[in-house]
Amino acid sequence: MIRFALPLLAVAAMASPAMAADVQIQAQGPVVELSVSEVVKARPDIANVGSGVSTLAPTAVAAMQQNAKAMDAVIARIKALGIAKDDIQTAGINLSAQYDYDQAARKQVFRGYQASNTVNVTLRDVAKVGQVLDALVAAGATDINGPVLAIDDETTAKAQARKAAMERARTQALEYAKLAGYADIRLLDISESINIGRPMMLEKAVAADAIMNTSTPVEPGLVGTGVNVTVTYEMVR
């Protein structure tokens, strides 16, 4: 986004952590506003996976009891893989009646209650994601969501993206200033918003009888993290 404005520019500045004040900056020349996005890509070092169990039984009590037993086995397997307790979090528990539609009778036919329980797991060894997924299915997991690959600490990547965005913004603003007959620019305002470039979660259901002899392949690739910076410069002689 490129916008030219009149010489008088009003910007908001923080006076203290408790209050904000409006500061009037008098610009002698025209101003140019640029919005620049930069994304830095890096190897992911964590993977988030959803793992759970769905069970069907004639009664609600039976469905929940069967589900609890199966889920206990899955969680025990997760912990046995060396995953820390803080990296395991219950994502949802659901119980609902299930029906089939009888075409001949033209009515819903009750077939039981379905109970489901899912946990979100953070894996800190991306190379072993496929092995972990296979182990969870072998332990009784019937639902797998993910993986979502990410960078655990994005501080360095964001700093690199921020530096690149500011350098590009200044270069572009200076180019516009010179095209307009001005010699230099003066920074007036900066604002930033986060640009998340992570891939979306791939959702799929895995049946327990679909376990292969080989480990599930997972290619980590690269994930991106970045910022969007909006800067305003005054053109000066």
PDB file of N, CA and C in Angstrom, residues 56-148:
ATOM      1  N   LEU A  56     -18.158 -46.625  19.955  1.00  0.00           N
ATOM      2  CA  LEU A  56     -19.607 -46.714  19.782  1.00  0.00           C
ATOM      3  C   LEU A  56     -20.147 -47.847  20.643  1.00  0.00           C
ATOM      4  N   ALA A  57     -21.212 -47.569  21.414  1.00  0.00           N
ATOM      5  CA  ALA A  57     -21.805 -48.577  22.297  1.00  0.00           C
ATOM      6  C   ALA A  57     -23.313 -48.350  22.380  1.00  0.00           C
ATOM      7  N   PRO A  58     -24.066 -49.389  22.833  1.00  0.00           N
ATOM      8  CA  PRO A  58     -25.534 -49.271  22.902  1.00  0.00           C
ATOM      9  C   PRO A  58     -26.026 -48.193  23.868  1.00  0.00           C
ATOM     10  N   THR A  59     -25.264 -47.946  24.939  1.00  0.00           N
ATOM     11  CA  THR A  59     -25.681 -46.951  25.933  1.00  0.00           C
ATOM     12  C   THR A  59     -24.615 -45.889  26.091  1.00  0.00           C
ATOM     13  N   ALA A  60     -25.004 -44.749  26.624  1.00  0.00           N
ATOM     14  CA  ALA A  60     -24.069 -43.656  26.840  1.00  0.00           C
ATOM     15  C   ALA A  60     -23.002 -44.037  27.852  1.00  0.00           C
ATOM     16  N   VAL A  61     -23.426 -44.729  28.924  1.00  0.00           N
ATOM     17  CA  VAL A  61     -22.477 -45.141  29.964  1.00  0.00           C
ATOM     18  C   VAL A  61     -21.435 -46.079  29.388  1.00  0.00           C
ATOM     19  N   ALA A  62     -21.884 -47.050  28.614  1.00  0.00           N
ATOM     20  CA  ALA A  62     -20.955 -48.014  28.024  1.00  0.00           C
ATOM     21  C   ALA A  62     -19.997 -47.334  27.055  1.00  0.00           C
ATOM     22  N   ALA A  63     -20.509 -46.392  26.275  1.00  0.00           N
ATOM     23  CA  ALA A  63     -19.655 -45.684  25.314  1.00  0.00           C
ATOM     24  C   ALA A  63     -18.558 -44.909  26.035  1.00  0.00           C
ATOM     25  N   MET A  64     -18.917 -44.222  27.116  1.00  0.00           N
ATOM     26  CA  MET A  64     -17.940 -43.456  27.866  1.00  0.00           C
ATOM     27  C   MET A  64     -16.937 -44.353  28.571  1.00  0.00           C
ATOM     28  N   GLN A  65     -17.401 -45.456  29.123  1.00  0.00           N
ATOM     29  CA  GLN A  65     -16.499 -46.376  29.811  1.00  0.00           C
ATOM     30  C   GLN A  65     -15.502 -47.002  28.847  1.00  0.00           C
ATOM     31  N   GLN A  66     -15.997 -47.447  27.691  1.00  0.00           N
ATOM     32  CA  GLN A  66     -15.098 -48.027  26.695  1.00  0.00           C
ATOM     33  C   GLN A  66     -14.100 -47.001  26.184  1.00  0.00           C
ATOM     34  N   ASN A  67     -14.587 -45.791  26.007  1.00  0.00           N
ATOM     35  CA  ASN A  67     -13.706 -44.739  25.515  1.00  0.00           C
ATOM     36  C   ASN A  67     -12.620 -44.405  26.523  1.00  0.00           C
ATOM     37  N   ALA A  68     -13.010 -44.327  27.795  1.00  0.00           N
ATOM     38  CA  ALA A  68     -12.041 -44.009  28.849  1.00  0.00           C
ATOM     39  C   ALA A  68     -10.940 -45.059  28.915  1.00  0.00           C
ATOM     40  N   LYS A  69     -11.313 -46.325  28.788  1.00  0.00           N
ATOM     41  CA  LYS A  69     -10.334 -47.407  28.841  1.00  0.00           C
ATOM     42  C   LYS A  69      -9.370 -47.324  27.665  1.00  0.00           C
ATOM     43  N   ALA A  70      -9.925 -47.088  26.469  1.00  0.00           N
ATOM     44  CA  ALA A  70      -9.076 -46.995  25.280  1.00  0.00           C
ATOM     45  C   ALA A  70      -8.185 -45.753  25.328  1.00  0.00           C
ATOM     46  N   MET A  71      -8.735 -44.655  25.827  1.00  0.00           N
ATOM     47  CA  MET A  71      -7.961 -43.413  25.875  1.00  0.00           C
ATOM     48  C   MET A  71      -6.845 -43.496  26.903  1.00  0.00           C
ATOM     49  N   ASP A  72      -7.088 -44.200  28.005  1.00  0.00           N
ATOM     50  CA  ASP A  72      -6.038 -44.413  29.009  1.00  0.00           C
ATOM     51  C   ASP A  72      -4.829 -45.094  28.381  1.00  0.00           C
ATOM     52  N   ALA A  73      -5.090 -46.058  27.503  1.00  0.00           N
ATOM     53  CA  ALA A  73      -4.000 -46.781  26.838  1.00  0.00           C
ATOM     54  C   ALA A  73      -3.221 -45.863  25.900  1.00  0.00           C
ATOM     55  N   VAL A  74      -3.946 -44.991  25.204  1.00  0.00           N
ATOM     56  CA  VAL A  74      -3.288 -44.059  24.284  1.00  0.00           C
ATOM     57  C   VAL A  74      -2.423 -43.064  25.055  1.00  0.00           C
ATOM     58  N   ILE A  75      -2.976 -42.493  26.123  1.00  0.00           N
ATOM     59  CA  ILE A  75      -2.211 -41.523  26.918  1.00  0.00           C
ATOM     60  C   ILE A  75      -0.992 -42.182  27.557  1.00  0.00           C
ATOM     61  N   ALA A  76      -1.153 -43.418  28.025  1.00  0.00           N
ATOM     62  CA  ALA A  76      -0.024 -44.146  28.607  1.00  0.00           C
ATOM     63  C   ALA A  76       1.076 -44.337  27.572  1.00  0.00           C
ATOM     64  N   ARG A  77       0.671 -44.606  26.341  1.00  0.00           N
ATOM     65  CA  ARG A  77       1.646 -44.781  25.263  1.00  0.00           C
ATOM     66  C   ARG A  77       2.353 -43.465  24.957  1.00  0.00           C
ATOM     67  N   ILE A  78       1.599 -42.366  24.977  1.00  0.00           N
ATOM     68  CA  ILE A  78       2.198 -41.053  24.734  1.00  0.00           C
ATOM     69  C   ILE A  78       3.278 -40.759  25.774  1.00  0.00           C
ATOM     70  N   LYS A  79       2.965 -41.003  27.033  1.00  0.00           N
ATOM     71  CA  LYS A  79       3.932 -40.754  28.100  1.00  0.00           C
ATOM     72  C   LYS A  79       5.122 -41.696  27.998  1.00  0.00           C
ATOM     73  N   ALA A  80       4.874 -42.940  27.564  1.00  0.00           N
ATOM     74  CA  ALA A  80       5.957 -43.914  27.429  1.00  0.00           C
ATOM     75  C   ALA A  80       6.934 -43.515  26.328  1.00  0.00           C
ATOM     76  N   LEU A  81       6.480 -42.707  25.381  1.00  0.00           N
ATOM     77  CA  LEU A  81       7.357 -42.234  24.301  1.00  0.00           C
ATOM     78  C   LEU A  81       8.275 -41.106  24.765  1.00  0.00           C
ATOM     79  N   GLY A  82       8.154 -40.720  26.029  1.00  0.00           N
ATOM     80  CA  GLY A  82       9.020 -39.687  26.575  1.00  0.00           C
ATOM     81  C   GLY A  82       8.489 -38.280  26.433  1.00  0.00           C
ATOM     82  N   ILE A  83       7.219 -38.136  26.100  1.00  0.00           N
ATOM     83  CA  ILE A  83       6.620 -36.812  25.933  1.00  0.00           C
ATOM     84  C   ILE A  83       6.246 -36.261  27.310  1.00  0.00           C
ATOM     85  N   ALA A  84       6.669 -35.035  27.588  1.00  0.00           N
ATOM     86  CA  ALA A  84       6.447 -34.427  28.899  1.00  0.00           C
ATOM     87  C   ALA A  84       4.962 -34.202  29.147  1.00  0.00           C
ATOM     88  N   LYS A  85       4.575 -34.242  30.417  1.00  0.00           N
ATOM     89  CA  LYS A  85       3.180 -34.062  30.806  1.00  0.00           C
ATOM     90  C   LYS A  85       2.637 -32.711  30.348  1.00  0.00           C
ATOM     91  N   ASP A  86       3.485 -31.677  30.406  1.00  0.00           N
ATOM     92  CA  ASP A  86       3.054 -30.338  30.010  1.00  0.00           C
ATOM     93  C   ASP A  86       2.793 -30.226  28.513  1.00  0.00           C
ATOM     94  N   ASP A  87       3.277 -31.187  27.745  1.00  0.00           N
ATOM     95  CA  ASP A  87       3.078 -31.176  26.296  1.00  0.00           C
ATOM     96  C   ASP A  87       1.871 -32.014  25.881  1.00  0.00           C
ATOM     97  N   ILE A  88       1.061 -32.429  26.842  1.00  0.00           N
ATOM     98  CA  ILE A  88      -0.149 -33.211  26.563  1.00  0.00           C
ATOM     99  C   ILE A  88      -1.336 -32.455  27.155  1.00  0.00           C
ATOM    100  N   GLN A  89      -2.323 -32.152  26.318  1.00  0.00           N
ATOM    101  CA  GLN A  89      -3.475 -31.379  26.793  1.00  0.00           C
ATOM    102  C   GLN A  89      -4.764 -31.901  26.161  1.00  0.00           C
ATOM    103  N   THR A  90      -5.765 -32.140  26.997  1.00  0.00           N
ATOM    104  CA  THR A  90      -7.064 -32.572  26.485  1.00  0.00           C
ATOM    105  C   THR A  90      -7.674 -31.482  25.621  1.00  0.00           C
ATOM    106  N   ALA A  91      -8.077 -31.872  24.399  1.00  0.00           N
ATOM    107  CA  ALA A  91      -8.633 -30.900  23.445  1.00  0.00           C
ATOM    108  C   ALA A  91     -10.148 -30.943  23.407  1.00  0.00           C
ATOM    109  N   GLY A  92     -10.739 -32.095  23.720  1.00  0.00           N
ATOM    110  CA  GLY A  92     -12.193 -32.174  23.673  1.00  0.00           C
ATOM    111  C   GLY A  92     -12.716 -33.571  23.975  1.00  0.00           C
ATOM    112  N   ILE A  93     -13.858 -33.609  24.644  1.00  0.00           N
ATOM    113  CA  ILE A  93     -14.565 -34.868  24.936  1.00  0.00           C
ATOM    114  C   ILE A  93     -15.993 -34.693  24.452  1.00  0.00           C
ATOM    115  N   ASN A  94     -16.473 -35.663  23.693  1.00  0.00           N
ATOM    116  CA  ASN A  94     -17.791 -35.529  23.100  1.00  0.00           C
ATOM    117  C   ASN A  94     -18.580 -36.836  23.220  1.00  0.00           C
ATOM    118  N   LEU A  95     -19.885 -36.697  23.479  1.00  0.00           N
ATOM    119  CA  LEU A  95     -20.791 -37.844  23.514  1.00  0.00           C
ATOM    120  C   LEU A  95     -22.053 -37.471  22.753  1.00  0.00           C
ATOM    121  N   SER A  96     -22.438 -38.307  21.802  1.00  0.00           N
ATOM    122  CA  SER A  96     -23.623 -37.988  21.003  1.00  0.00           C
ATOM    123  C   SER A  96     -24.318 -39.265  20.524  1.00  0.00           C
ATOM    124  N   ALA A  97     -25.631 -39.175  20.383  1.00  0.00           N
ATOM    125  CA  ALA A  97     -26.410 -40.301  19.859  1.00  0.00           C
ATOM    126  C   ALA A  97     -26.222 -40.400  18.357  1.00  0.00           C
ATOM    127  N   GLN A  98     -26.156 -41.617  17.858  1.00  0.00           N
ATOM    128  CA  GLN A  98     -25.941 -41.858  16.429  1.00  0.00           C
ATOM    129  C   GLN A  98     -27.162 -42.546  15.823  1.00  0.00           C
ATOM    130  N   TYR A  99     -27.514 -42.109  14.630  1.00  0.00           N
ATOM    131  CA  TYR A  99     -28.688 -42.660  13.946  1.00  0.00           C
ATOM    132  C   TYR A  99     -28.355 -43.013  12.504  1.00  0.00           C
ATOM    133  N   ASP A 100     -29.049 -44.006  11.980  1.00  0.00           N
ATOM    134  CA  ASP A 100     -29.019 -44.347  10.560  1.00  0.00           C
ATOM    135  C   ASP A 100     -30.404 -44.056   9.987  1.00  0.00           C
ATOM    136  N   TYR A 101     -30.433 -43.698   8.733  1.00  0.00           N
ATOM    137  CA  TYR A 101     -31.721 -43.425   8.106  1.00  0.00           C
ATOM    138  C   TYR A 101     -32.203 -44.668   7.359  1.00  0.00           C
ATOM    139  N   ASP A 102     -33.363 -45.152   7.747  1.00  0.00           N
ATOM    140  CA  ASP A 102     -33.980 -46.313   7.102  1.00  0.00           C
ATOM    141  C   ASP A 102     -34.788 -45.811   5.903  1.00  0.00           C
ATOM    142  N   GLN A 103     -34.283 -46.106   4.704  1.00  0.00           N
ATOM    143  CA  GLN A 103     -34.942 -45.629   3.496  1.00  0.00           C
ATOM    144  C   GLN A 103     -36.333 -46.226   3.327  1.00  0.00           C
ATOM    145  N   ALA A 104     -36.468 -47.523   3.643  1.00  0.00           N
ATOM    146  CA  ALA A 104     -37.759 -48.190   3.464  1.00  0.00           C
ATOM    147  C   ALA A 104     -38.813 -47.630   4.422  1.00  0.00           C
ATOM    148  N   ALA A 105     -38.416 -47.493   5.684  1.00  0.00           N
ATOM    149  CA  ALA A 105     -39.352 -46.997   6.695  1.00  0.00           C
ATOM    150  C   ALA A 105     -39.416 -45.475   6.726  1.00  0.00           C
ATOM    151  N   ARG A 106     -38.442 -44.826   6.068  1.00  0.00           N
ATOM    152  CA  ARG A 106     -38.362 -43.377   6.038  1.00  0.00           C
ATOM    153  C   ARG A 106     -38.327 -42.761   7.444  1.00  0.00           C
ATOM    154  N   LYS A 107     -37.418 -43.285   8.236  1.00  0.00           N
ATOM    155  CA  LYS A 107     -37.270 -42.757   9.589  1.00  0.00           C
ATOM    156  C   LYS A 107     -35.848 -43.009  10.095  1.00  0.00           C
ATOM    157  N   GLN A 108     -35.484 -42.269  11.128  1.00  0.00           N
ATOM    158  CA  GLN A 108     -34.188 -42.435  11.756  1.00  0.00           C
ATOM    159  C   GLN A 108     -34.208 -43.651  12.677  1.00  0.00           C
ATOM    160  N   VAL A 109     -33.147 -44.456  12.610  1.00  0.00           N
ATOM    161  CA  VAL A 109     -33.031 -45.653  13.446  1.00  0.00           C
ATOM    162  C   VAL A 109     -31.828 -45.477  14.374  1.00  0.00           C
ATOM    163  N   PHE A 110     -32.086 -45.506  15.649  1.00  0.00           N
ATOM    164  CA  PHE A 110     -31.016 -45.336  16.636  1.00  0.00           C
ATOM    165  C   PHE A 110     -30.041 -46.515  16.571  1.00  0.00           C
ATOM    166  N   ARG A 111     -28.737 -46.192  16.555  1.00  0.00           N
ATOM    167  CA  ARG A 111     -27.740 -47.274  16.493  1.00  0.00           C
ATOM    168  C   ARG A 111     -26.731 -47.234  17.632  1.00  0.00           C
ATOM    169  N   GLY A 112     -26.845 -46.264  18.538  1.00  0.00           N
ATOM    170  CA  GLY A 112     -25.963 -46.257  19.694  1.00  0.00           C
ATOM    171  C   GLY A 112     -25.439 -44.879  20.020  1.00  0.00           C
ATOM    172  N   TYR A 113     -24.527 -44.850  20.994  1.00  0.00           N
ATOM    173  CA  TYR A 113     -23.889 -43.600  21.406  1.00  0.00           C
ATOM    174  C   TYR A 113     -22.411 -43.637  21.028  1.00  0.00           C
ATOM    175  N   GLN A 114     -21.952 -42.516  20.519  1.00  0.00           N
ATOM    176  CA  GLN A 114     -20.532 -42.407  20.171  1.00  0.00           C
ATOM    177  C   GLN A 114     -19.838 -41.445  21.124  1.00  0.00           C
ATOM    178  N   ALA A 115     -18.776 -41.927  21.728  1.00  0.00           N
ATOM    179  CA  ALA A 115     -17.968 -41.111  22.626  1.00  0.00           C
ATOM    180  C   ALA A 115     -16.598 -40.893  21.979  1.00  0.00           C
ATOM    181  N   SER A 116     -16.077 -39.684  22.120  1.00  0.00           N
ATOM    182  CA  SER A 116     -14.752 -39.384  21.570  1.00  0.00           C
ATOM    183  C   SER A 116     -13.968 -38.529  22.550  1.00  0.00           C
ATOM    184  N   ASN A 117     -12.678 -38.726  22.535  1.00  0.00           N
ATOM    185  CA  ASN A 117     -11.774 -37.989  23.421  1.00  0.00           C
ATOM    186  C   ASN A 117     -10.495 -37.717  22.630  1.00  0.00           C
ATOM    187  N   THR A 118     -10.062 -36.460  22.629  1.00  0.00           N
ATOM    188  CA  THR A 118      -8.874 -36.081  21.860  1.00  0.00           C
ATOM    189  C   THR A 118      -7.918 -35.278  22.724  1.00  0.00           C
ATOM    190  N   VAL A 119      -6.628 -35.525  22.542  1.00  0.00           N
ATOM    191  CA  VAL A 119      -5.596 -34.738  23.219  1.00  0.00           C
ATOM    192  C   VAL A 119      -4.688 -34.109  22.166  1.00  0.00           C
ATOM    193  N   ASN A 120      -4.208 -32.916  22.472  1.00  0.00           N
ATOM    194  CA  ASN A 120      -3.203 -32.268  21.637  1.00  0.00           C
ATOM    195  C   ASN A 120      -1.832 -32.563  22.227  1.00  0.00           C
ATOM    196  N   VAL A 121      -0.924 -32.991  21.385  1.00  0.00           N
ATOM    197  CA  VAL A 121       0.411 -33.383  21.834  1.00  0.00           C
ATOM    198  C   VAL A 121       1.460 -32.569  21.085  1.00  0.00           C
ATOM    199  N   THR A 122       2.414 -32.014  21.823  1.00  0.00           N
ATOM    200  CA  THR A 122       3.527 -31.299  21.212  1.00  0.00           C
ATOM    201  C   THR A 122       4.740 -32.223  21.160  1.00  0.00           C
ATOM    202  N   LEU A 123       5.211 -32.492  19.960  1.00  0.00           N
ATOM    203  CA  LEU A 123       6.378 -33.350  19.759  1.00  0.00           C
ATOM    204  C   LEU A 123       7.593 -32.471  19.497  1.00  0.00           C
ATOM    205  N   ARG A 124       8.656 -32.691  20.236  1.00  0.00           N
ATOM    206  CA  ARG A 124       9.839 -31.840  20.125  1.00  0.00           C
ATOM    207  C   ARG A 124      10.981 -32.499  19.371  1.00  0.00           C
ATOM    208  N   ASP A 125      10.699 -33.620  18.751  1.00  0.00           N
ATOM    209  CA  ASP A 125      11.660 -34.272  17.857  1.00  0.00           C
ATOM    210  C   ASP A 125      10.936 -34.522  16.546  1.00  0.00           C
ATOM    211  N   VAL A 126      11.070 -33.568  15.611  1.00  0.00           N
ATOM    212  CA  VAL A 126      10.323 -33.630  14.357  1.00  0.00           C
ATOM    213  C   VAL A 126      10.666 -34.874  13.559  1.00  0.00           C
ATOM    214  N   ALA A 127      11.886 -35.366  13.678  1.00  0.00           N
ATOM    215  CA  ALA A 127      12.310 -36.531  12.907  1.00  0.00           C
ATOM    216  C   ALA A 127      11.538 -37.790  13.286  1.00  0.00           C
ATOM    217  N   LYS A 128      10.929 -37.800  14.478  1.00  0.00           N
ATOM    218  CA  LYS A 128      10.244 -38.998  14.951  1.00  0.00           C
ATOM    219  C   LYS A 128       8.721 -38.889  14.885  1.00  0.00           C
ATOM    220  N   VAL A 129       8.210 -37.876  14.182  1.00  0.00           N
ATOM    221  CA  VAL A 129       6.760 -37.675  14.123  1.00  0.00           C
ATOM    222  C   VAL A 129       6.061 -38.893  13.540  1.00  0.00           C
ATOM    223  N   GLY A 130       6.572 -39.424  12.433  1.00  0.00           N
ATOM    224  CA  GLY A 130       5.952 -40.588  11.801  1.00  0.00           C
ATOM    225  C   GLY A 130       5.911 -41.794  12.720  1.00  0.00           C
ATOM    226  N   GLN A 131       7.006 -42.039  13.434  1.00  0.00           N
ATOM    227  CA  GLN A 131       7.069 -43.171  14.362  1.00  0.00           C
ATOM    228  C   GLN A 131       6.070 -43.000  15.504  1.00  0.00           C
ATOM    229  N   VAL A 132       5.947 -41.762  15.982  1.00  0.00           N
ATOM    230  CA  VAL A 132       5.010 -41.497  17.077  1.00  0.00           C
ATOM    231  C   VAL A 132       3.573 -41.718  16.623  1.00  0.00           C
ATOM    232  N   LEU A 133       3.227 -41.272  15.424  1.00  0.00           N
ATOM    233  CA  LEU A 133       1.876 -41.481  14.905  1.00  0.00           C
ATOM    234  C   LEU A 133       1.552 -42.957  14.805  1.00  0.00           C
ATOM    235  N   ASP A 134       2.490 -43.732  14.307  1.00  0.00           N
ATOM    236  CA  ASP A 134       2.274 -45.174  14.194  1.00  0.00           C
ATOM    237  C   ASP A 134       2.089 -45.816  15.569  1.00  0.00           C
ATOM    238  N   ALA A 135       2.887 -45.352  16.540  1.00  0.00           N
ATOM    239  CA  ALA A 135       2.793 -45.907  17.889  1.00  0.00           C
ATOM    240  C   ALA A 135       1.448 -45.587  18.523  1.00  0.00           C
ATOM    241  N   LEU A 136       0.909 -44.400  18.267  1.00  0.00           N
ATOM    242  CA  LEU A 136      -0.383 -44.013  18.830  1.00  0.00           C
ATOM    243  C   LEU A 136      -1.515 -44.854  18.239  1.00  0.00           C
ATOM    244  N   VAL A 137      -1.452 -45.086  16.929  1.00  0.00           N
ATOM    245  CA  VAL A 137      -2.480 -45.918  16.295  1.00  0.00           C
ATOM    246  C   VAL A 137      -2.390 -47.344  16.827  1.00  0.00           C
ATOM    247  N   ALA A 138      -1.173 -47.838  17.003  1.00  0.00           N
ATOM    248  CA  ALA A 138      -0.989 -49.187  17.537  1.00  0.00           C
ATOM    249  C   ALA A 138      -1.527 -49.300  18.959  1.00  0.00           C
ATOM    250  N   ALA A 139      -1.499 -48.187  19.704  1.00  0.00           N
ATOM    251  CA  ALA A 139      -1.987 -48.190  21.080  1.00  0.00           C
ATOM    252  C   ALA A 139      -3.505 -48.071  21.154  1.00  0.00           C
ATOM    253  N   GLY A 140      -4.156 -47.827  20.012  1.00  0.00           N
ATOM    254  CA  GLY A 140      -5.617 -47.771  20.010  1.00  0.00           C
ATOM    255  C   GLY A 140      -6.221 -46.476  19.520  1.00  0.00           C
ATOM    256  N   ALA A 141      -5.393 -45.500  19.135  1.00  0.00           N
ATOM    257  CA  ALA A 141      -5.928 -44.227  18.626  1.00  0.00           C
ATOM    258  C   ALA A 141      -6.656 -44.468  17.306  1.00  0.00           C
ATOM    259  N   THR A 142      -7.852 -43.924  17.186  1.00  0.00           N
ATOM    260  CA  THR A 142      -8.631 -44.063  15.953  1.00  0.00           C
ATOM    261  C   THR A 142      -8.725 -42.747  15.190  1.00  0.00           C
ATOM    262  N   ASP A 143      -8.289 -41.642  15.812  1.00  0.00           N
ATOM    263  CA  ASP A 143      -8.340 -40.327  15.173  1.00  0.00           C
ATOM    264  C   ASP A 143      -6.986 -39.639  15.310  1.00  0.00           C
ATOM    265  N   ILE A 144      -6.461 -39.206  14.198  1.00  0.00           N
ATOM    266  CA  ILE A 144      -5.205 -38.453  14.189  1.00  0.00           C
ATOM    267  C   ILE A 144      -5.427 -37.165  13.408  1.00  0.00           C
ATOM    268  N   ASN A 145      -5.067 -36.030  13.995  1.00  0.00           N
ATOM    269  CA  ASN A 145      -5.134 -34.736  13.321  1.00  0.00           C
ATOM    270  C   ASN A 145      -3.749 -34.111  13.308  1.00  0.00           C
ATOM    271  N   GLY A 146      -3.328 -33.631  12.160  1.00  0.00           N
ATOM    272  CA  GLY A 146      -2.020 -33.010  12.052  1.00  0.00           C
ATOM    273  C   GLY A 146      -1.102 -33.818  11.158  1.00  0.00           C
ATOM    274  N   PRO A 147       0.195 -33.619  11.292  1.00  0.00           N
ATOM    275  CA  PRO A 147       0.841 -32.692  12.232  1.00  0.00           C
ATOM    276  C   PRO A 147       0.862 -31.251  11.737  1.00  0.00           C
ATOM    277  N   VAL A 148       0.946 -30.320  12.700  1.00  0.00           N
ATOM    278  CA  VAL A 148       1.202 -28.919  12.392  1.00  0.00           C
ATOM    279  C   VAL A 148       2.648 -28.639  12.788  1.00  0.00           C
TER     280      VAL A 148
END
